Tab-separated table of C-alpha atoms and ligand atoms in Angstrom:
chain	number	residue	atom	x	y	z
A	287	UNK	CA	61.588	10.072	-4.884
A	288	UNK	CA	59.974	13.445	-5.844
A	289	UNK	CA	58.083	12.116	-8.477
A	290	UNK	CA	56.275	9.295	-6.399
A	291	UNK	CA	55.958	12.355	-3.246
A	292	UNK	CA	53.839	14.254	-5.580
A	293	UNK	CA	51.727	10.916	-6.912
A	294	UNK	CA	51.650	10.241	-3.276
A	295	UNK	CA	50.017	14.105	-3.007
A	296	UNK	CA	47.736	14.299	-5.825
A	297	UNK	CA	46.500	10.557	-4.774
A	298	UNK	CA	45.393	12.298	-1.152
A	299	UNK	CA	44.349	15.444	-2.528
A	300	UNK	CA	41.788	13.404	-4.868
A	301	UNK	CA	40.342	11.101	-1.838
A	302	UNK	CA	40.064	14.686	0.346
A	303	UNK	CA	37.770	15.830	-3.247
A	304	UNK	CA	35.772	12.889	-2.858
A	305	UNK	CA	35.025	13.580	0.791
A	306	UNK	CA	34.334	17.400	0.340
A	307	UNK	CA	31.870	16.007	-2.410
A	308	UNK	CA	29.640	14.383	0.388
A	309	UNK	CA	29.482	17.811	2.234
A	310	UNK	CA	28.805	19.758	-1.172
A	311	UNK	CA	25.188	17.609	-1.135
A	312	UNK	CA	23.790	19.281	1.984
A	313	UNK	CA	22.038	22.270	1.386
A	314	UNK	CA	19.883	22.876	4.427
A	315	UNK	CA	21.428	21.840	8.372
A	316	UNK	CA	19.914	24.909	10.226
A	317	UNK	CA	18.355	23.164	13.408
A	318	UNK	CA	15.253	24.778	13.147
A	319	UNK	CA	13.567	25.208	9.242
A	320	UNK	CA	10.082	25.809	8.325
A	321	UNK	CA	7.998	25.515	5.154
A	322	UNK	CA	5.043	27.830	4.528
A	323	UNK	CA	2.889	27.705	1.870
A	324	UNK	CA	3.629	24.164	1.323
A	325	UNK	CA	0.803	21.035	-0.692
A	326	UNK	CA	1.068	18.527	1.703
A	327	UNK	CA	0.382	15.006	0.934
A	328	UNK	CA	1.190	13.188	4.254
A	329	UNK	CA	1.381	9.219	3.543
A	330	UNK	CA	-1.929	8.204	4.908
A	331	UNK	CA	-3.958	8.324	1.361
A	332	UNK	CA	-5.559	11.680	2.690
A	333	UNK	CA	-6.089	13.585	-0.445
A	334	UNK	CA	-3.760	16.921	-1.067
A	335	UNK	CA	-3.873	19.662	1.936
A	336	UNK	CA	-2.821	23.065	0.626
A	337	UNK	CA	-1.247	26.154	2.105
A	338	UNK	CA	0.284	24.351	4.738
A	339	UNK	CA	3.444	25.164	7.146
A	340	UNK	CA	5.554	22.303	8.563
A	341	UNK	CA	8.537	23.262	10.974
A	342	UNK	CA	11.538	20.637	11.706
A	343	UNK	CA	13.011	21.126	15.000
A	344	UNK	CA	16.295	19.416	15.224
A	345	UNK	CA	15.569	16.641	13.087
A	346	UNK	CA	11.476	15.897	13.937
A	347	UNK	CA	8.558	17.663	12.588
A	348	UNK	CA	6.963	19.941	15.678
A	349	UNK	CA	4.354	21.328	13.802
A	350	UNK	CA	2.398	20.887	10.950
A	351	UNK	CA	-0.798	23.166	10.124
A	352	UNK	CA	-2.758	25.630	7.650
A	353	UNK	CA	0.086	28.851	7.338
A	354	UNK	CA	-2.844	31.434	8.582
A	355	UNK	CA	-2.959	29.803	12.171
A	356	UNK	CA	0.393	28.478	12.302
A	357	UNK	CA	3.237	30.099	14.174
A	358	UNK	CA	6.577	30.518	12.305
A	359	UNK	CA	9.019	30.115	15.469
A	360	UNK	CA	11.706	32.998	15.481
A	361	UNK	CA	15.066	32.206	14.571
A	362	UNK	CA	13.666	29.931	11.999
A	363	UNK	CA	14.967	29.665	8.014
A	364	UNK	CA	11.523	29.852	6.728
A	365	UNK	CA	11.527	28.003	2.929
A	366	UNK	CA	8.828	29.738	0.819
A	367	UNK	CA	6.931	26.684	-0.349
A	368	UNK	CA	4.074	27.915	-2.627
A	369	UNK	CA	4.148	26.004	-5.855
A	370	UNK	CA	5.763	23.119	-4.201
A	371	UNK	CA	4.487	19.560	-2.785
A	372	UNK	CA	6.210	18.188	0.825
A	373	UNK	CA	5.933	14.275	0.751
A	374	UNK	CA	7.407	11.677	3.516
A	375	UNK	CA	10.632	10.478	2.505
A	376	UNK	CA	9.875	6.718	0.723
A	377	UNK	CA	10.502	3.752	2.590
A	378	UNK	CA	11.619	1.208	-0.208
A	379	UNK	CA	11.500	-2.655	-0.294
A	380	UNK	CA	13.387	-3.930	-2.752
A	381	UNK	CA	16.188	-1.289	-3.316
A	382	UNK	CA	19.320	-4.413	-4.173
A	383	UNK	CA	22.953	-2.306	-3.427
A	384	UNK	CA	24.075	-4.132	-6.437
A	385	UNK	CA	23.817	-3.759	-10.502
A	386	UNK	CA	23.927	-6.099	-13.602
A	387	UNK	CA	27.155	-5.544	-15.212
A	388	UNK	CA	26.985	-8.908	-17.488
A	389	UNK	CA	24.032	-10.641	-18.597
A	390	UNK	CA	25.161	-13.788	-20.654
A	391	UNK	CA	26.256	-16.219	-20.914
A	392	UNK	CA	26.013	-16.420	-17.265
A	393	UNK	CA	24.758	-13.318	-15.343
A	394	UNK	CA	26.555	-11.617	-12.759
A	395	UNK	CA	26.048	-8.582	-9.890
A	396	UNK	CA	28.498	-6.180	-8.746
A	397	UNK	CA	27.966	-4.752	-5.399
A	398	UNK	CA	27.869	-0.900	-5.830
A	399	UNK	CA	28.018	0.208	-2.215
A	400	UNK	CA	29.486	3.817	-2.622
A	401	UNK	CA	27.087	5.116	-5.760
A	402	UNK	CA	23.765	3.519	-4.799
A	403	UNK	CA	23.001	4.963	-1.026
A	404	UNK	CA	23.440	8.379	-1.982
A	405	UNK	CA	21.180	7.444	-5.363
A	406	UNK	CA	18.368	6.182	-3.898
A	407	UNK	CA	18.485	9.155	-0.997
A	408	UNK	CA	18.201	11.736	-4.181
A	409	UNK	CA	15.531	10.045	-5.361
A	410	UNK	CA	13.502	10.642	-2.058
A	411	UNK	CA	14.161	7.148	-0.037
A	412	UNK	CA	15.143	7.852	3.241
A	413	UNK	CA	14.752	4.059	4.467
A	414	UNK	CA	15.430	1.449	2.300
A	415	UNK	CA	15.396	-3.054	2.559
A	416	UNK	CA	17.854	-4.477	0.229
A	417	UNK	CA	15.603	-7.461	-0.217
A	418	UNK	CA	18.473	-9.631	-1.512
A	419	UNK	CA	22.403	-9.099	-1.241
A	420	UNK	CA	25.146	-10.185	-3.358
A	421	UNK	CA	27.981	-8.785	-0.992
A	422	UNK	CA	26.268	-8.946	2.792
A	423	UNK	CA	29.203	-7.417	4.536
A	424	UNK	CA	29.434	-4.420	2.178
A	425	UNK	CA	25.586	-4.116	2.788
A	426	UNK	CA	26.341	-4.444	6.443
A	427	UNK	CA	28.955	-2.195	6.295
A	428	UNK	CA	27.514	0.414	4.099
A	429	UNK	CA	24.421	0.480	6.680
A	430	UNK	CA	26.664	0.757	10.078
A	431	UNK	CA	28.392	3.442	8.085
A	432	UNK	CA	25.232	5.667	7.257
A	433	UNK	CA	24.030	4.715	10.893
A	434	UNK	CA	27.276	6.543	12.652
A	435	UNK	CA	27.134	9.483	10.393
A	436	UNK	CA	29.868	8.618	8.550
A	437	UNK	CA	28.118	8.467	5.028
A	438	UNK	CA	25.378	9.761	3.600
A	439	UNK	CA	22.419	7.421	2.145
A	440	UNK	CA	18.768	5.871	3.373
A	441	UNK	CA	18.256	3.819	6.728
A	442	UNK	CA	18.608	0.376	5.652
A	443	UNK	CA	17.505	-3.151	6.427
A	444	UNK	CA	19.429	-5.770	5.171
A	445	UNK	CA	18.525	-8.759	4.123
A	446	UNK	CA	21.024	-11.410	3.928
A	447	UNK	CA	21.988	-13.273	0.868
A	448	UNK	CA	19.709	-14.838	-1.278
A	449	UNK	CA	18.282	-17.798	0.220
A	450	UNK	CA	18.538	-20.110	-3.390
A	451	UNK	CA	17.357	-23.516	-3.250
A	452	UNK	CA	18.316	-26.433	-6.552
A	453	UNK	CA	19.988	-24.312	-8.637
A	454	UNK	CA	21.236	-21.243	-9.455
A	455	UNK	CA	21.769	-19.034	-12.662
A	456	UNK	CA	24.504	-16.810	-11.522
A	457	UNK	CA	27.870	-17.041	-9.796
A	458	UNK	CA	27.017	-14.786	-7.149
A	459	UNK	CA	24.722	-17.420	-4.944
A	460	UNK	CA	25.188	-20.139	-2.676
A	461	UNK	CA	22.480	-22.756	-3.344
A	462	UNK	CA	21.032	-23.958	-0.236
A	463	UNK	CA	21.767	-28.527	-0.010
A	464	UNK	CA	18.630	-28.897	2.409
A	465	UNK	CA	16.884	-27.405	4.990
A	466	UNK	CA	19.629	-27.655	7.746
A	467	UNK	CA	21.667	-25.720	5.738
A	468	UNK	CA	19.123	-23.505	5.727
A	469	UNK	CA	18.791	-22.920	9.019
A	470	UNK	CA	22.253	-22.265	9.268
A	471	UNK	CA	22.542	-19.735	6.857
A	472	UNK	CA	19.752	-17.728	8.587
A	473	UNK	CA	21.357	-18.187	11.883
A	474	UNK	CA	24.789	-17.105	10.735
A	475	UNK	CA	23.587	-14.171	8.720
A	476	UNK	CA	21.101	-12.993	11.650
A	477	UNK	CA	23.842	-13.431	13.883
A	478	UNK	CA	26.004	-10.715	11.501
A	479	UNK	CA	23.245	-8.197	12.006
A	480	UNK	CA	21.425	-9.088	8.628
A	481	UNK	CA	17.548	-7.540	9.523
A	482	UNK	CA	15.806	-9.343	7.173
A	483	UNK	CA	15.782	-12.410	4.764
A	484	UNK	CA	14.450	-13.186	1.260
A	485	UNK	CA	13.704	-16.548	-0.086
A	486	UNK	CA	14.781	-17.131	-3.796
A	487	UNK	CA	13.105	-18.915	-6.888
A	488	UNK	CA	14.081	-22.822	-6.350
A	489	UNK	CA	13.804	-22.995	-3.242
A	490	UNK	CA	11.835	-26.067	-2.254
A	491	UNK	CA	9.076	-26.183	0.553
A	492	UNK	CA	11.052	-28.002	2.997
A	493	UNK	CA	14.089	-25.258	2.992
A	494	UNK	CA	11.543	-22.163	2.886
A	495	UNK	CA	9.573	-23.713	6.092
A	496	UNK	CA	13.245	-23.836	7.560
A	497	UNK	CA	13.969	-20.531	6.480
A	498	UNK	CA	11.055	-18.970	8.185
A	499	UNK	CA	11.631	-20.959	10.950
A	500	UNK	CA	14.318	-19.662	12.145
A	501	UNK	CA	13.901	-16.097	10.823
A	502	UNK	CA	11.523	-16.240	12.564
A	503	UNK	CA	12.337	-17.464	16.079
A	504	UNK	CA	15.036	-14.474	15.915
A	505	UNK	CA	11.559	-12.085	15.135
A	506	UNK	CA	13.116	-11.329	11.667
A	507	UNK	CA	10.788	-11.272	8.601
A	508	UNK	CA	11.029	-13.290	5.599
A	509	UNK	CA	9.989	-12.667	2.103
A	510	UNK	CA	10.480	-14.510	-0.995
A	511	UNK	CA	10.667	-14.365	-4.708
A	512	UNK	CA	8.924	-17.501	-5.480
A	513	UNK	CA	8.428	-19.686	-8.564
A	514	UNK	CA	9.295	-23.452	-7.436
A	515	UNK	CA	6.763	-22.617	-4.131
A	516	UNK	CA	3.224	-21.010	-4.706
A	517	UNK	CA	1.959	-17.820	-3.330
A	518	UNK	CA	-0.567	-20.253	-1.755
A	519	UNK	CA	2.072	-22.567	-0.036
A	520	UNK	CA	4.810	-19.564	1.319
A	521	UNK	CA	1.205	-18.248	3.037
A	522	UNK	CA	0.370	-21.364	4.506
A	523	UNK	CA	4.099	-21.336	5.517
A	524	UNK	CA	3.886	-18.091	7.192
A	525	UNK	CA	5.691	-16.339	4.834
A	526	UNK	CA	5.634	-12.101	5.489
A	527	UNK	CA	5.942	-10.967	2.028
A	528	UNK	CA	5.875	-11.850	-1.172
A	529	UNK	CA	8.070	-9.550	-4.076
A	530	UNK	CA	6.857	-9.028	-7.294
A	531	UNK	CA	3.234	-9.500	-6.876
A	532	UNK	CA	1.602	-11.722	-9.338
A	533	UNK	CA	3.820	-11.163	-11.762
A	534	UNK	CA	5.885	-13.941	-10.393
A	535	UNK	CA	3.107	-16.440	-8.799
A	536	UNK	CA	2.993	-19.937	-10.228
A	537	UNK	CA	-0.126	-20.582	-8.593
A	538	UNK	CA	-2.092	-20.573	-11.835
A	539	UNK	CA	0.148	-22.831	-13.711
A	540	UNK	CA	-1.094	-25.807	-15.169
A	541	UNK	CA	0.796	-29.046	-13.859
A	542	UNK	CA	2.618	-27.108	-11.965
A	543	UNK	CA	5.209	-29.762	-10.104
A	544	UNK	CA	6.033	-29.581	-6.412
A	545	UNK	CA	9.144	-27.873	-5.273
A	546	UNK	CA	9.769	-27.197	-9.015
A	547	UNK	CA	9.817	-23.887	-10.729
A	548	UNK	CA	7.818	-24.017	-13.984
A	549	UNK	CA	9.783	-23.269	-17.462
A	550	UNK	CA	9.946	-21.330	-20.169
A	551	UNK	CA	7.558	-18.146	-19.470
A	552	UNK	CA	4.975	-20.292	-18.352
A	553	UNK	CA	4.343	-18.657	-15.042
A	554	UNK	CA	3.869	-15.121	-16.968
A	555	UNK	CA	1.862	-16.983	-19.800
A	556	UNK	CA	-0.473	-18.017	-16.633
A	557	UNK	CA	-0.863	-14.690	-15.501
A	558	UNK	CA	-1.513	-13.481	-19.254
A	559	UNK	CA	-4.138	-16.212	-19.684
A	560	UNK	CA	-5.394	-15.673	-16.358
A	561	UNK	CA	-9.552	-14.545	-16.044
A	562	UNK	CA	-9.656	-11.710	-13.359
A	563	UNK	CA	-13.450	-12.973	-12.367
A	564	UNK	CA	-12.380	-16.506	-11.608
A	565	UNK	CA	-12.317	-17.950	-8.468
A	566	UNK	CA	-8.886	-19.008	-8.274
A	567	UNK	CA	-7.766	-15.125	-8.667
A	568	UNK	CA	-10.381	-14.159	-5.611
A	569	UNK	CA	-9.426	-17.051	-3.453
A	570	UNK	CA	-5.937	-16.381	-3.629
A	571	UNK	CA	-6.127	-12.748	-2.605
A	572	UNK	CA	-8.223	-13.676	0.026
A	573	UNK	CA	-5.775	-15.963	1.257
A	574	UNK	CA	-3.259	-13.759	1.502
A	575	UNK	CA	-5.381	-11.141	2.829
A	576	UNK	CA	-6.333	-13.354	5.707
A	577	UNK	CA	-2.632	-14.179	6.537
A	578	UNK	CA	-1.297	-10.698	6.050
A	579	UNK	CA	0.935	-11.580	3.878
A	580	UNK	CA	1.999	-8.140	2.011
A	581	UNK	CA	3.097	-7.845	-1.338
A	582	UNK	CA	5.497	-5.974	-3.213
A	583	UNK	CA	4.943	-4.214	-6.376
A	584	UNK	CA	8.107	-3.595	-8.151
A	585	UNK	CA	6.619	-1.883	-11.870
A	586	UNK	CA	9.702	-0.378	-12.948
A	587	UNK	CA	11.826	-3.642	-14.089
A	588	UNK	CA	8.705	-5.209	-15.322
A	589	UNK	CA	8.140	-2.716	-17.275
A	590	UNK	CA	11.675	-2.577	-18.971
A	591	UNK	CA	10.454	-5.779	-20.322
A	592	UNK	CA	7.684	-4.544	-22.197
A	593	UNK	CA	7.412	-3.589	-25.791
A	594	UNK	CA	5.806	0.034	-25.810
A	595	UNK	CA	7.234	1.266	-22.244
A	596	UNK	CA	9.477	4.379	-22.751
A	597	UNK	CA	13.036	4.176	-22.585
A	598	UNK	CA	15.105	5.903	-19.085
A	599	UNK	CA	15.523	9.318	-19.344
A	600	UNK	CA	18.663	10.718	-20.983
A	601	UNK	CA	19.826	12.442	-17.206
A	602	UNK	CA	19.258	8.322	-15.653
A	603	UNK	CA	21.608	6.953	-18.396
A	604	UNK	CA	24.109	9.640	-17.949
A	605	UNK	CA	24.405	7.902	-13.919
A	606	UNK	CA	25.699	4.513	-16.110
A	607	UNK	CA	29.445	3.380	-17.062
A	608	UNK	CA	29.319	3.621	-20.543
A	609	UNK	CA	29.389	-0.320	-21.172
A	610	UNK	CA	26.102	-0.352	-19.102
A	611	UNK	CA	24.603	1.964	-20.967
A	612	UNK	CA	25.151	0.412	-24.422
A	613	UNK	CA	24.181	-2.878	-22.379
A	614	UNK	CA	21.091	-1.169	-21.298
A	615	UNK	CA	20.495	0.347	-24.785
A	616	UNK	CA	20.826	-2.247	-27.275
A	617	UNK	CA	18.908	-4.820	-25.087
A	618	UNK	CA	16.106	-1.908	-24.737
A	619	UNK	CA	15.634	-1.604	-28.807
A	620	UNK	CA	15.631	-5.188	-29.191
A	621	UNK	CA	13.161	-5.324	-26.698
A	622	UNK	CA	11.027	-2.987	-28.714
A	623	UNK	CA	11.186	-5.277	-31.674
A	624	UNK	CA	9.571	-8.168	-30.112
A	625	UNK	CA	7.268	-9.661	-32.750
A	626	UNK	CA	3.768	-8.740	-32.232
A	627	UNK	CA	2.155	-11.576	-30.791
A	628	UNK	CA	5.012	-12.044	-28.227
A	629	UNK	CA	4.774	-8.495	-27.470
A	630	UNK	CA	1.031	-9.027	-26.824
A	631	UNK	CA	1.460	-11.868	-24.633
A	632	UNK	CA	3.786	-9.414	-22.345
A	633	UNK	CA	1.369	-6.651	-22.555
A	634	UNK	CA	-1.184	-8.664	-21.160
A	635	UNK	CA	0.740	-10.154	-18.293
A	636	UNK	CA	1.525	-6.814	-17.425
A	637	UNK	CA	-2.152	-5.267	-17.724
A	638	UNK	CA	-3.092	-8.855	-15.431
A	639	UNK	CA	-0.817	-8.534	-12.984
A	640	UNK	CA	-0.692	-4.673	-12.305
A	641	UNK	CA	-5.039	-4.995	-12.311
A	642	UNK	CA	-4.437	-7.717	-9.562
A	643	UNK	CA	-1.938	-5.119	-7.467
A	644	UNK	CA	-5.185	-3.188	-7.109
A	645	UNK	CA	-7.657	-5.771	-6.380
A	646	UNK	CA	-5.490	-7.213	-3.617
A	647	UNK	CA	-5.498	-3.447	-2.127
A	648	UNK	CA	-9.171	-3.209	-2.630
A	649	UNK	CA	-9.065	-6.291	-0.811
A	650	UNK	CA	-7.881	-4.901	2.366
A	651	UNK	CA	-4.323	-6.191	1.346
A	652	UNK	CA	-0.804	-4.391	2.208
A	653	UNK	CA	1.102	-3.271	-0.601
A	654	UNK	CA	4.488	-2.086	-0.747
A	655	UNK	CA	6.568	-0.712	-3.341
A	656	UNK	CA	10.179	-1.137	-4.425
A	657	UNK	CA	12.334	-0.802	-7.498
A	658	UNK	CA	14.313	-3.704	-8.108
A	659	UNK	CA	17.808	-2.490	-10.103
A	660	UNK	CA	18.041	-5.787	-11.604
A	661	UNK	CA	16.905	-7.556	-15.641
A	662	UNK	CA	19.189	-6.347	-18.036
A	663	UNK	CA	19.772	-3.102	-16.409
A	664	UNK	CA	17.715	0.647	-16.799
A	665	UNK	CA	16.273	0.759	-13.387
A	666	UNK	CA	18.462	3.665	-12.115
A	667	UNK	CA	18.550	4.528	-8.019
A	668	UNK	CA	17.683	8.292	-7.675
A	669	UNK	CA	14.741	7.703	-10.741
A	670	UNK	CA	13.579	3.991	-9.883
A	671	UNK	CA	11.382	5.435	-6.918
A	672	UNK	CA	9.631	8.484	-8.717
A	673	UNK	CA	9.000	5.399	-11.725
A	674	UNK	CA	7.424	2.931	-9.104
A	675	UNK	CA	5.065	6.076	-8.164
A	676	UNK	CA	4.397	7.079	-11.797
A	677	UNK	CA	3.187	3.590	-12.775
A	678	UNK	CA	1.321	2.737	-9.497
A	679	UNK	CA	-0.804	5.555	-10.548
A	680	UNK	CA	-0.627	5.193	-14.077
A	681	UNK	CA	-0.935	1.435	-14.675
A	682	UNK	CA	-2.326	0.395	-11.338
A	683	UNK	CA	-5.074	3.054	-11.316
A	684	UNK	CA	-4.383	4.421	-7.409
A	685	UNK	CA	-4.762	8.045	-6.681
A	686	UNK	CA	-1.658	9.778	-6.013
A	687	UNK	CA	-1.904	10.057	-2.135
A	688	UNK	CA	-2.483	6.314	-2.408
A	689	UNK	CA	0.795	5.387	-4.264
A	690	UNK	CA	2.709	7.906	-1.982
A	691	UNK	CA	0.723	5.752	0.975
A	692	UNK	CA	2.105	2.621	-0.597
A	693	UNK	CA	5.911	3.823	-0.888
A	694	UNK	CA	5.564	5.331	3.071
A	695	UNK	CA	2.890	4.435	5.503
A	696	UNK	CA	2.410	0.528	4.193
A	697	UNK	CA	5.928	0.023	4.335
A	698	UNK	CA	6.823	1.729	7.615
A	699	UNK	CA	3.989	-0.055	9.264
A	700	UNK	CA	5.663	-3.525	7.788
A	701	UNK	CA	8.978	-2.618	9.061
A	702	UNK	CA	7.305	-2.039	12.897
A	703	UNK	CA	8.563	1.445	12.499
A	704	UNK	CA	5.468	3.565	11.702
A	705	UNK	CA	5.773	5.340	15.431
A	706	UNK	CA	8.962	7.194	14.139
A	707	UNK	CA	8.635	7.413	10.013
A	708	UNK	CA	6.737	6.825	7.142
A	709	UNK	CA	4.125	9.984	7.138
A	710	UNK	CA	4.029	13.649	7.717
A	711	UNK	CA	3.621	13.987	11.348
A	712	UNK	CA	4.138	16.036	14.206
A	713	UNK	CA	6.538	14.089	16.597
A	714	UNK	CA	7.995	12.003	13.368
A	715	UNK	CA	11.307	12.448	11.777
A	716	UNK	CA	11.882	15.148	9.677
A	717	UNK	CA	12.064	12.831	6.208
A	718	UNK	CA	10.615	14.834	3.623
A	719	UNK	CA	10.772	14.815	-0.083
A	720	UNK	CA	10.147	18.297	-1.751
A	721	UNK	CA	8.346	18.104	-4.891
A	722	UNK	CA	8.482	21.298	-7.430
A	723	UNK	CA	4.467	21.434	-8.878
A	724	UNK	CA	1.385	19.391	-7.719
A	725	UNK	CA	1.757	15.378	-8.531
A	726	UNK	CA	-1.650	14.712	-7.485
A	727	UNK	CA	-2.823	17.098	-10.592
A	728	UNK	CA	-0.092	15.838	-12.775
A	729	UNK	CA	1.995	12.936	-11.997
A	730	UNK	CA	5.095	13.974	-14.293
A	731	UNK	CA	5.481	16.766	-11.734
A	732	UNK	CA	7.152	13.876	-9.463
A	733	UNK	CA	10.196	13.588	-11.654
A	734	UNK	CA	10.768	17.271	-10.317
A	735	UNK	CA	12.538	16.737	-6.334
A	736	UNK	CA	15.082	18.948	-6.117
A	737	UNK	CA	15.426	18.707	-2.450
A	738	UNK	CA	15.342	15.468	-0.162
A	739	UNK	CA	15.127	15.845	4.208
A	740	UNK	CA	16.424	12.939	5.959
A	741	UNK	CA	16.558	13.637	9.765
A	742	UNK	CA	15.559	17.610	9.206
A	743	UNK	CA	18.912	17.542	7.242
A	744	UNK	CA	18.023	18.533	3.456
A	745	UNK	CA	20.188	17.651	0.294
A	746	UNK	CA	20.927	18.611	-3.025
A	747	UNK	CA	19.671	16.225	-5.249
A	748	UNK	CA	21.025	18.042	-8.439
A	749	UNK	CA	24.691	17.815	-6.604
A	750	UNK	CA	24.454	14.283	-5.654
A	751	UNK	CA	23.387	13.417	-9.290
A	752	UNK	CA	26.449	15.145	-10.824
A	753	UNK	CA	28.835	13.767	-8.496
A	754	UNK	CA	27.510	10.321	-9.883
A	755	UNK	CA	27.303	10.475	-13.546
A	756	UNK	CA	28.955	7.534	-14.950
A	757	UNK	CA	29.738	5.508	-11.932
A	758	UNK	CA	27.316	3.315	-11.752
A	759	UNK	CA	28.815	-0.316	-12.662
A	760	UNK	CA	31.971	0.922	-10.880
A	761	UNK	CA	31.799	1.455	-7.140
B	136	ZN	ZN1	15.367	-8.194	-6.449
């Protein structure tokens, strides 16, 4: 009996400890905080402003202007931000709450409702869209717990379960049986609280049309990772957003059969071989811009498949369960050994698809950013938003302020929340990322992110990372 009691007490103590850890993540919770001498990249795409003062009062930005002429209110906690850059909290649009825990035969994804939300926050993400759920009730409950202040993490736009047609490569997914099933599925999950939907790569045009009609009737947006349906067809059906931008556009595959996803890398090959100055590329971009279809860039996941792209950092890999770390590292090594011709084809695919993202923006398109922690692993919450920003600058050739706009104000606009979040401006919520250094001058500075503020509360990112060592894959 005594032994049982001791065991129970130890159990309770360990639970209490886990709870205490969440409060240890808080570095600043004073209601009145002033950053002085800060560099500001405000999220609108405007160039950096130097020597600025930003005041937070009860979770809102109440002052923002030159340090020389902006009064610091009496009683404020002052943070000397010399040498630091403040960015708006990121609004990231492809942030699954699951991770691949088995590759083949038969891929499988496991929900990460405990580790991912704080890790996304520690990587600068103050609002996320889940963009396809494997365990929708877990996502909905996490969202509600964060909203009610019971747990720490970003605001969450919960996307319903994947709307897959035809066939699925994983046991995680329901496969739609036709347009009636599509309507029923959307109606059910919208009623349960999903606030967005995502169509998947084998859906038929008829099913996609039913999805869009049912979702729009409830004023809910639809995105898609498509293949069986082309971007042009989806735009004509009224889709709101397309995941992975041009990396997965099946529009350029010759002899594409309606409602069928072309086999064996045909889509990637067609992009790699695409003449960027051809009328077909231009006319697709024009159609997407004219129909106000947003695109979501998800460069981190594609980079893991491109020979020559660097491996994840030691600090990011330390977050993985050892078996998942081994799965990632052995696959990464195999990819580096890809035969030359095949490696070049993949590099061409990456190069063309990134050029098209830039052209889409230059033509007036709304580009959003996301991580997509899938593939064979190695896209790691806490590090993935930094990687997306780095690649938007290095691969897509955006300026740093443009890249920040893509992961903040653009997404806030798409989410209909740009009056409240998405840029650093007086009146907006104090969602602020603090960088050591000047990433507009040296993009690698983006990795140094000691603090992230959400709603005026400052979180110590190192403390979050420390408590999540080895947790990805477990919970
Ligand atoms: Zn995804």
